[in-house]
GROMACS .gro file of C-alpha atoms in nm:
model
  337
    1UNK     CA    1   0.000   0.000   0.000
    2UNK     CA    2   0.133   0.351  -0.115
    3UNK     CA    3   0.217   0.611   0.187
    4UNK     CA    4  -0.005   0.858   0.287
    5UNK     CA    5   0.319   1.090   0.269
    6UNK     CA    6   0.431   0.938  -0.102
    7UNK     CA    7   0.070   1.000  -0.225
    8UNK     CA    8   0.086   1.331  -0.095
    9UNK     CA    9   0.416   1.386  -0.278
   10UNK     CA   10   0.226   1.295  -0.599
   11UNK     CA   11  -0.046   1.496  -0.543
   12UNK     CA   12   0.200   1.814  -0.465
   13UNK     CA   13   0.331   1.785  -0.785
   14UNK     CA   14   0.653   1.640  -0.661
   15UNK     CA   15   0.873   1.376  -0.854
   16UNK     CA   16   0.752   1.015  -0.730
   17UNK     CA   17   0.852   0.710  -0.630
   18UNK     CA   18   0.586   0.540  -0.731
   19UNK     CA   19   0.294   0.645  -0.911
   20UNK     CA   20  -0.087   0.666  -0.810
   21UNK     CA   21  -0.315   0.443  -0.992
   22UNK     CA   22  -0.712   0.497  -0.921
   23UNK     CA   23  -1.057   0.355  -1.105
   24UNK     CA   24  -1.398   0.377  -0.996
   25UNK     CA   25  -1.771   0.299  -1.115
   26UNK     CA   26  -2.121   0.334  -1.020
   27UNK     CA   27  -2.219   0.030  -0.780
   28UNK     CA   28  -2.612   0.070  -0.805
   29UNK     CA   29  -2.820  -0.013  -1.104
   30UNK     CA   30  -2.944   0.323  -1.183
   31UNK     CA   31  -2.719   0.584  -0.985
   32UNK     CA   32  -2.989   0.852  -1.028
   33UNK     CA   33  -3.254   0.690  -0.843
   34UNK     CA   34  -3.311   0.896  -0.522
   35UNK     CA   35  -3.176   0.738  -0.196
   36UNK     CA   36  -3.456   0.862   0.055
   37UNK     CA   37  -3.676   0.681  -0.181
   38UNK     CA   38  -3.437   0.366  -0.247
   39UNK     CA   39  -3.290   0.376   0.138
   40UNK     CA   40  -3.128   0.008  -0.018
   41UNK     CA   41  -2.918   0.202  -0.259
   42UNK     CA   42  -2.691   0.312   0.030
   43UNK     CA   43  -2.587  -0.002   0.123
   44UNK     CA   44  -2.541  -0.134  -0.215
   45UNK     CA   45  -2.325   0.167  -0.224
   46UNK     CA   46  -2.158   0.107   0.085
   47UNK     CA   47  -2.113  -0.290   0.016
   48UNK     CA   48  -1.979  -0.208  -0.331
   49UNK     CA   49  -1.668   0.017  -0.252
   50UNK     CA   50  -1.575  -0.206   0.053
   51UNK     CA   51  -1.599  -0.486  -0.214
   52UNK     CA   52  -1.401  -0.289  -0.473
   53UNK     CA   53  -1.132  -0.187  -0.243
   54UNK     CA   54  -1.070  -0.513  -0.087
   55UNK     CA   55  -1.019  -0.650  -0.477
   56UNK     CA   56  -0.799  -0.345  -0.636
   57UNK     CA   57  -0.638  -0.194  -0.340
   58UNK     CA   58  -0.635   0.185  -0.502
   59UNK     CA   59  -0.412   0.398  -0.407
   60UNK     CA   60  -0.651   0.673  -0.351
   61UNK     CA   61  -1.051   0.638  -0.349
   62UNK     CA   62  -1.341   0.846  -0.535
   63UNK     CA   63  -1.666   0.799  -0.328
   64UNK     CA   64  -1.970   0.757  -0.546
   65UNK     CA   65  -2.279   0.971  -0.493
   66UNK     CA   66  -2.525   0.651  -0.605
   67UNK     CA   67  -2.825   0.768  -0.482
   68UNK     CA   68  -2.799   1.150  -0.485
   69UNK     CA   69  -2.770   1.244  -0.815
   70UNK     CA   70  -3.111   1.422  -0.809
   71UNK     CA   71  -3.182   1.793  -0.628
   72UNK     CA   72  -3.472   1.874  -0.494
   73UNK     CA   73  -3.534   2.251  -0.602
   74UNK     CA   74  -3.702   2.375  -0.281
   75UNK     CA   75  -4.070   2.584  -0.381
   76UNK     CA   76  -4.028   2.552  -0.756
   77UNK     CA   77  -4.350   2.427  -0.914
   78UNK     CA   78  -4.193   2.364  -1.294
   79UNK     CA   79  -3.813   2.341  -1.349
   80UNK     CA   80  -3.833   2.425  -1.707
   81UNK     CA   81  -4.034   2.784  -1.659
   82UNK     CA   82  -3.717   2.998  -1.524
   83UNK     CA   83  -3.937   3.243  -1.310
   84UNK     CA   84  -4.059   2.919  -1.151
   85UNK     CA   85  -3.705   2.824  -1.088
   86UNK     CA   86  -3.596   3.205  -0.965
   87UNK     CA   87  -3.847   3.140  -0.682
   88UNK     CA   88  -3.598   2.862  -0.532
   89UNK     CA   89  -3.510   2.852  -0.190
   90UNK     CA   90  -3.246   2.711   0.015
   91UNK     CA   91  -3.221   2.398   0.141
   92UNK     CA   92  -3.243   2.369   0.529
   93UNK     CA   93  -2.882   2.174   0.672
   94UNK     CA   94  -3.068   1.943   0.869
   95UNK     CA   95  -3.235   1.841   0.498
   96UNK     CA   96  -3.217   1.435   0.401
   97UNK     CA   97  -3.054   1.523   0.096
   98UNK     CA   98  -2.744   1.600   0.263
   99UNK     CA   99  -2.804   1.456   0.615
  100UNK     CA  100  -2.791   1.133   0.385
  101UNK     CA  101  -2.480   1.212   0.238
  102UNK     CA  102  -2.336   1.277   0.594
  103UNK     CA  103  -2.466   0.958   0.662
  104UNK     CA  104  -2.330   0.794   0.341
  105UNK     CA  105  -1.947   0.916   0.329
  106UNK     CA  106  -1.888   0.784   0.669
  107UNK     CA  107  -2.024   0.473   0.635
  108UNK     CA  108  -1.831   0.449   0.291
  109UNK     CA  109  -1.497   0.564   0.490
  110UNK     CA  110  -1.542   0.276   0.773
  111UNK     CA  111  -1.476   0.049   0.479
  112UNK     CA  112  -1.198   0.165   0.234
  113UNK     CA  113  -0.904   0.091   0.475
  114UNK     CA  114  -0.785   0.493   0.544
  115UNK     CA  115  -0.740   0.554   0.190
  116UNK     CA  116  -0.759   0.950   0.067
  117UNK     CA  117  -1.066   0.976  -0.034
  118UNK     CA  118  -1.284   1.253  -0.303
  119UNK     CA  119  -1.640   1.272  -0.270
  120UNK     CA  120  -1.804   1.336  -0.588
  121UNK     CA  121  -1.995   1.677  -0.650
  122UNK     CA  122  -2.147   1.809  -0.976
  123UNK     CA  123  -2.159   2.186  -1.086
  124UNK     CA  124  -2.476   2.380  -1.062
  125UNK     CA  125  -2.516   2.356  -1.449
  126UNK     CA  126  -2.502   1.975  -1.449
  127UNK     CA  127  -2.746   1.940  -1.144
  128UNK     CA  128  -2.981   2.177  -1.359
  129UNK     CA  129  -2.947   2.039  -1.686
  130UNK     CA  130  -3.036   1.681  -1.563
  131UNK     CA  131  -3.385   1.795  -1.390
  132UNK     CA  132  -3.454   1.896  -1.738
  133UNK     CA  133  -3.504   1.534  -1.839
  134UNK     CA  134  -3.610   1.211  -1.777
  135UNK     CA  135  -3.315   0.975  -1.761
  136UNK     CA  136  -3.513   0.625  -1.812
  137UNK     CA  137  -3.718   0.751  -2.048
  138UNK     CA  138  -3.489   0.992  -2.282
  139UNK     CA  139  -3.117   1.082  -2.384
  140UNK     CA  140  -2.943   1.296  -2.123
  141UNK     CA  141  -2.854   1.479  -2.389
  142UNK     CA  142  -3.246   1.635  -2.388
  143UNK     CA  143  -3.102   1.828  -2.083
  144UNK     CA  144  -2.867   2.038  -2.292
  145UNK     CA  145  -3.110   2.125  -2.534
  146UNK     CA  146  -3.334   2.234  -2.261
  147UNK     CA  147  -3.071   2.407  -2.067
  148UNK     CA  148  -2.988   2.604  -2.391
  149UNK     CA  149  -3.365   2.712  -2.426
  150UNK     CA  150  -3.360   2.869  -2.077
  151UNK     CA  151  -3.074   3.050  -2.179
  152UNK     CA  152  -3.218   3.183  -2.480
  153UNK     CA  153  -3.518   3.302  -2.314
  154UNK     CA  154  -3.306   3.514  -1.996
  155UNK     CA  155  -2.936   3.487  -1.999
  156UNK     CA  156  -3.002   3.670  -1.670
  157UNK     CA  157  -3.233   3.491  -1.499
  158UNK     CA  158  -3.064   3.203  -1.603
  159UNK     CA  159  -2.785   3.325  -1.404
  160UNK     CA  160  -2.963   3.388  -1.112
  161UNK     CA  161  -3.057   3.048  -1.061
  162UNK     CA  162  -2.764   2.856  -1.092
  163UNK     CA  163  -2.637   3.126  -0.786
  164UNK     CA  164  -2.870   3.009  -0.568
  165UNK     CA  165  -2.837   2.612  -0.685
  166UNK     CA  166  -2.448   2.687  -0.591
  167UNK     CA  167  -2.525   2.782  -0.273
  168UNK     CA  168  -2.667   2.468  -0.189
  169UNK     CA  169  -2.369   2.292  -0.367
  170UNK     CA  170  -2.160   2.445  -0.125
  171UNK     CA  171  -2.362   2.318   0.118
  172UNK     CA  172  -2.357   1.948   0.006
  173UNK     CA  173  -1.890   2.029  -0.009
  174UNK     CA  174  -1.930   2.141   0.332
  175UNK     CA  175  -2.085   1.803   0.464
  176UNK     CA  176  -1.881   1.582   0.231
  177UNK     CA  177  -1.524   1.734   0.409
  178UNK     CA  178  -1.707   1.744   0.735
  179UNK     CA  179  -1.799   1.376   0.755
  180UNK     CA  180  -1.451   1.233   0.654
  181UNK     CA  181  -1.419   1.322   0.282
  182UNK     CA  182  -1.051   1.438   0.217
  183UNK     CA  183  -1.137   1.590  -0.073
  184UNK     CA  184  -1.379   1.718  -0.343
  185UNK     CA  185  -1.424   1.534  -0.690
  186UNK     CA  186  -1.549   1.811  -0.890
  187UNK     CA  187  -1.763   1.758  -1.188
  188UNK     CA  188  -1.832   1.939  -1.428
  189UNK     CA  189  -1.930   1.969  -1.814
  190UNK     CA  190  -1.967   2.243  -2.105
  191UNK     CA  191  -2.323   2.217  -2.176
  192UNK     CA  192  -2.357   2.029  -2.583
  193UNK     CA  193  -2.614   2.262  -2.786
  194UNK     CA  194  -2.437   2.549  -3.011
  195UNK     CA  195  -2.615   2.786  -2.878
  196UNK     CA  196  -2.436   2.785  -2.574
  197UNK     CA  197  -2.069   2.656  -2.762
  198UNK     CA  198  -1.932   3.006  -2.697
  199UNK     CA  199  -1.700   3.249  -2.486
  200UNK     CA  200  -1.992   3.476  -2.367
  201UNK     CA  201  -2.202   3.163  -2.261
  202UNK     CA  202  -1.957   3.046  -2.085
  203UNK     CA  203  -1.797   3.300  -1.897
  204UNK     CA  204  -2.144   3.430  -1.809
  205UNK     CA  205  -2.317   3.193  -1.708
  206UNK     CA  206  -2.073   2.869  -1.633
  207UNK     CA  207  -1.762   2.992  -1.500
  208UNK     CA  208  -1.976   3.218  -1.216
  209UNK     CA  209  -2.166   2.886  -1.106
  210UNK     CA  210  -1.852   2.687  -1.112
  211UNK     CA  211  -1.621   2.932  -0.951
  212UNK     CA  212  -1.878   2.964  -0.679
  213UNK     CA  213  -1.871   2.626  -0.608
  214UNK     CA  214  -1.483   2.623  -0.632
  215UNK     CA  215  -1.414   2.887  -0.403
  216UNK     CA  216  -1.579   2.666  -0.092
  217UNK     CA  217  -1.428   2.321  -0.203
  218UNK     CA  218  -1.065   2.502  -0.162
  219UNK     CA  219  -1.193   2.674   0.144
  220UNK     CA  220  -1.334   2.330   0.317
  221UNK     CA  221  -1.009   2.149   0.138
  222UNK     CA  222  -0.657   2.188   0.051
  223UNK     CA  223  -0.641   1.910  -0.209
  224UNK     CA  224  -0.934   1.863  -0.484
  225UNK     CA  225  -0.997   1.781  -0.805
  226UNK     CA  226  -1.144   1.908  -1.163
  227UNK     CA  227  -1.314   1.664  -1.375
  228UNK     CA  228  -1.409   1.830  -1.711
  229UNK     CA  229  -1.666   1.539  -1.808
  230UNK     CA  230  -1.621   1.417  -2.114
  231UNK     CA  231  -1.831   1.100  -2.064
  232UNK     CA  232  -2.100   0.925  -2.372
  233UNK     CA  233  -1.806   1.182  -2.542
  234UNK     CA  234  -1.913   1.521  -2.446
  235UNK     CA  235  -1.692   1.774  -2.582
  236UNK     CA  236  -1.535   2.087  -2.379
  237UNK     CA  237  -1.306   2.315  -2.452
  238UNK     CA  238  -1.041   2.281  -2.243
  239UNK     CA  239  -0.858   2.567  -2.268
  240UNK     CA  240  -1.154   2.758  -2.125
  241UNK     CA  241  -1.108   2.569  -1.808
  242UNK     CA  242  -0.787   2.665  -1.738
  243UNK     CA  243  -0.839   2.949  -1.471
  244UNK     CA  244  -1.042   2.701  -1.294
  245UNK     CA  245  -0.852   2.720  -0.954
  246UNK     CA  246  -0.823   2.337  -0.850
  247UNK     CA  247  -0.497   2.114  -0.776
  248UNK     CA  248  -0.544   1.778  -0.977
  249UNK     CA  249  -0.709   1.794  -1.318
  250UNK     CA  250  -0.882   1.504  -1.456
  251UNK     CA  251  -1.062   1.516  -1.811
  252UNK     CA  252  -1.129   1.300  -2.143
  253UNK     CA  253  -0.778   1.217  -2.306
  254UNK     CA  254  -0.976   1.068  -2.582
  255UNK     CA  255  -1.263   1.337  -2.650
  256UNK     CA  256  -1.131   1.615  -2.564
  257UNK     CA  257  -0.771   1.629  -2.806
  258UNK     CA  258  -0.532   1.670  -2.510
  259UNK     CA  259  -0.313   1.415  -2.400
  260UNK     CA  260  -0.212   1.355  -2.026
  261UNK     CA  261   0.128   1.542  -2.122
  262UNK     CA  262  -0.036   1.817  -2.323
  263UNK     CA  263  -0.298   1.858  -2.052
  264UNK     CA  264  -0.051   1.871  -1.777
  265UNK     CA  265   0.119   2.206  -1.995
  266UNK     CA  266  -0.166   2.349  -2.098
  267UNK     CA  267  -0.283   2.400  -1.735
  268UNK     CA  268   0.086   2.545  -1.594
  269UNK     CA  269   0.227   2.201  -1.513
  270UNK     CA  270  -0.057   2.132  -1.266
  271UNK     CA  271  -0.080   1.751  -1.134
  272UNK     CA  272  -0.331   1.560  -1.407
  273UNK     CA  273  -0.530   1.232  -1.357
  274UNK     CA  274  -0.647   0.995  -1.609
  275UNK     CA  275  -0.499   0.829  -1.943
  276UNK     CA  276  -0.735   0.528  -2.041
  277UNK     CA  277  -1.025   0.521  -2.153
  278UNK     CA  278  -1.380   0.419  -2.091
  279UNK     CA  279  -1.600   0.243  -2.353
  280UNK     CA  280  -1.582  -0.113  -2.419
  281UNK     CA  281  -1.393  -0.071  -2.715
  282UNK     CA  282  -1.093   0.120  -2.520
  283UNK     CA  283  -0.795  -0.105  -2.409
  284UNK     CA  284  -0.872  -0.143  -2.064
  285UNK     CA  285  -1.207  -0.310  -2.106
  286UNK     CA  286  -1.170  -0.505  -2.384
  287UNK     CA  287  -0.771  -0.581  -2.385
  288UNK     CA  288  -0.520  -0.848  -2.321
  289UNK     CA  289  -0.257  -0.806  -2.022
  290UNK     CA  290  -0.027  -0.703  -2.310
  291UNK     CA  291  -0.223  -0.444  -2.454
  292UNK     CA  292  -0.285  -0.292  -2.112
  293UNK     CA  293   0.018  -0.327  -1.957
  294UNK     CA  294   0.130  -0.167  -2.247
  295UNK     CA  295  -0.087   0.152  -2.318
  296UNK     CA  296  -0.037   0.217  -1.940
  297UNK     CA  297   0.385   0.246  -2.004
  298UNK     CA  298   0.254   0.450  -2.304
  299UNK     CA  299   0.060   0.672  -2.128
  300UNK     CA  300   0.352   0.711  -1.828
  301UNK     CA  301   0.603   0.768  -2.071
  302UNK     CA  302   0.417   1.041  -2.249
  303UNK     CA  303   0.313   1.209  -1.926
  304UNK     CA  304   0.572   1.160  -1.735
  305UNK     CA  305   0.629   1.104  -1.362
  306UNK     CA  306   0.617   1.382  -1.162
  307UNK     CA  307   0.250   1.526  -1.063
  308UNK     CA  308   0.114   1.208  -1.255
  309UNK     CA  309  -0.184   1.024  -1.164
  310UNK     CA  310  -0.312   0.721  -1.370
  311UNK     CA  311  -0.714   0.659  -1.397
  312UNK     CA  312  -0.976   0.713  -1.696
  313UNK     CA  313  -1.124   0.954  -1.845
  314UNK     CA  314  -1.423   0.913  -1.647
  315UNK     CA  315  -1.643   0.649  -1.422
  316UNK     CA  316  -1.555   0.315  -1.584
  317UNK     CA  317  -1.794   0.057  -1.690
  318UNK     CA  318  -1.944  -0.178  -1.401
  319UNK     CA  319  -1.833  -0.481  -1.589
  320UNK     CA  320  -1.486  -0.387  -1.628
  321UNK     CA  321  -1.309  -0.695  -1.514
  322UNK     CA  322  -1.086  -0.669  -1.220
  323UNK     CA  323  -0.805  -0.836  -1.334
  324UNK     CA  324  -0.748  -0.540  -1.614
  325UNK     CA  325  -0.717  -0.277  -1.392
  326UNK     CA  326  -0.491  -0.509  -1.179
  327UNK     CA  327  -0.257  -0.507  -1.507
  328UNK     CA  328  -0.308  -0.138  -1.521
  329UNK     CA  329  -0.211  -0.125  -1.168
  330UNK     CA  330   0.090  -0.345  -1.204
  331UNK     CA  331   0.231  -0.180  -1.509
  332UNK     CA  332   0.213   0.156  -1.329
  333UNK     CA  333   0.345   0.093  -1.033
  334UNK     CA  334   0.632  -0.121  -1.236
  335UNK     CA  335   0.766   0.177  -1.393
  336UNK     CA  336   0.883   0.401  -1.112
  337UNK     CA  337   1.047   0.114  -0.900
   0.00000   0.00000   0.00000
């Protein structure tokens, strides 16, 4: 098992002695479906990381949100009428939705063994954009189209709400760090509809939410990371993200058209996460222990090994076999011993 203190070198951007190798994926069937009305979900949750972590031994842990992927927006009648959503209103701390989480993170820390952990947390934009739609019944992808209507019809008011959704986001950071989490898993994701594919967009109305939201992980916590979501190959640009002030950076390798290396420069030689990727037709699903143990020393040898994490791009599938990110693992960890 990697040090506390050698992990901590990696993830201070200092030159390591061995390097950090982390995976993680959804344990319940539908990780949208609301926890106070699935209380199971929680220990499926719970049962899967201990699982997980008892098989793969990661050197650091991401803990899942299965089961609170959904907001509840507080005395709005009609999510997709803005001056319905301008009339929301806090929720109270004692609220399930994050009593819940409380509940959840330490329950998920009594069974990973110590590791450093990140709690997952998704931007105000993404927590919008996915009341917008009905997940079992439509692409997620309707979201974004929706999202970009609103924004059509009031850049301002638009604005407005995504304020007050941070402010319960920040809410939801501060019981993540305060019930064990070490760390904040950040997510977030350029919204896919050219109308809002622009500078003015996205300085306006996404960089304000997420900034918001930034400002208390990096109060709450001194080491946190960006994920730039790239997953069922969303495309961001990047470069916009770059003033985004958190310490690891994690994105899409294979959507986005940075590599680990390039990624690493492009944000000031900040310490990057990821390298394989995700669908069952990328290498670490569907290869041998060759090809594996091969695109990892790929990947390590572009990157390099100083402020160099090794993971995906995103989640990985359920069904990803153990034994393949075992060979990831042991490839890794091979090439700085």
């Amino acid at each position: 098992m990697m040090s506390r203190e050698e992990l901590l070198n990696a993830f201070e951007n200092k030159k390591e002695q061995e390097i950090p190798v982390s995976f993680w994926h959804h344990y319940a069937k539908d990780e949208f479906v609301p926890a106070n009305e699935h209380p199971e979900i929680t220990g499926i949750n719970v049962e899967g990381h201990a699982k997980y972590v008892d098989d793969v031994n990661p050197d650091f842990v991401k803990l899942m949100t299965d089961g609170y992927f959904q907001y509840d927006f507080q005395n709005v009648t009609d999510v997709h009428d803005l001056h319905s959503l301008i009339q929301l209103t806090n929720i109270p701390n004692d609220y399930w939705w994050l009593k819940g989480q409380r509940d959840l993170i330490k329950k998920q820390k009594n069974v990973i063994h110590g590791k450093y952990s990140f709690y997952n947390v998704f931007s105000p934009v993404t927590i919008l954009k996915w009341a917008l739609v009905d997940e079992t019944k439509e692409p997620l992808t309707n979201g974004d189209k929706r999202f970009a209507d609103l924004y059509a019809q009031s850049p301002e008011l638009l604005h407005d709400v995504l304020k007050k959704i941070a402010g319960d986001i920040n809410k939801q950071v501060d019981a993540a760090i305060d019930a064990g989490a070490d760390g904040i898993y950040y997510s977030t994701q350029s919204i896919q509809d050219d109308r809002a594919d622009n500078k003015d967009f996205f300085d306006y109305i996404q960089k304000p939410a997420d900034f918001s939201v930034i400002n208390e992980i990096n109060r709450k916590a001194p080491i946190n990371i960006l994920h730039v979501c790239g997953f069922d190959q969303a495309k961001n640009h990047l470069e916009w993200y770059t003033d985004y002030q958190l310490q690891i950076i994690n994105w899409s390798t294979h959507v986005d058209g940075y590599t680990l290396g390039e990624g690493k420069k492009l944000f000031g030689d900040r310490v990057v996460l990821g390298g394989f990727g995700i669908t069952e037709q990328d290498v670490l699903y569907s290869g041998t222990k060759q090809d594996i143990q091969k695109e990892a020393q790929r990947i390590v040898s572009e990157a390099g090994t100083k402020g160099v994490l090794i993971g995906a791009d995103c989640t990985i599938k359920r069904n990803t076999p153990i034994e393949h990110i075992k060979w990831a693992q042991e490839a890794v960890h091979a090439l700085t011993k």
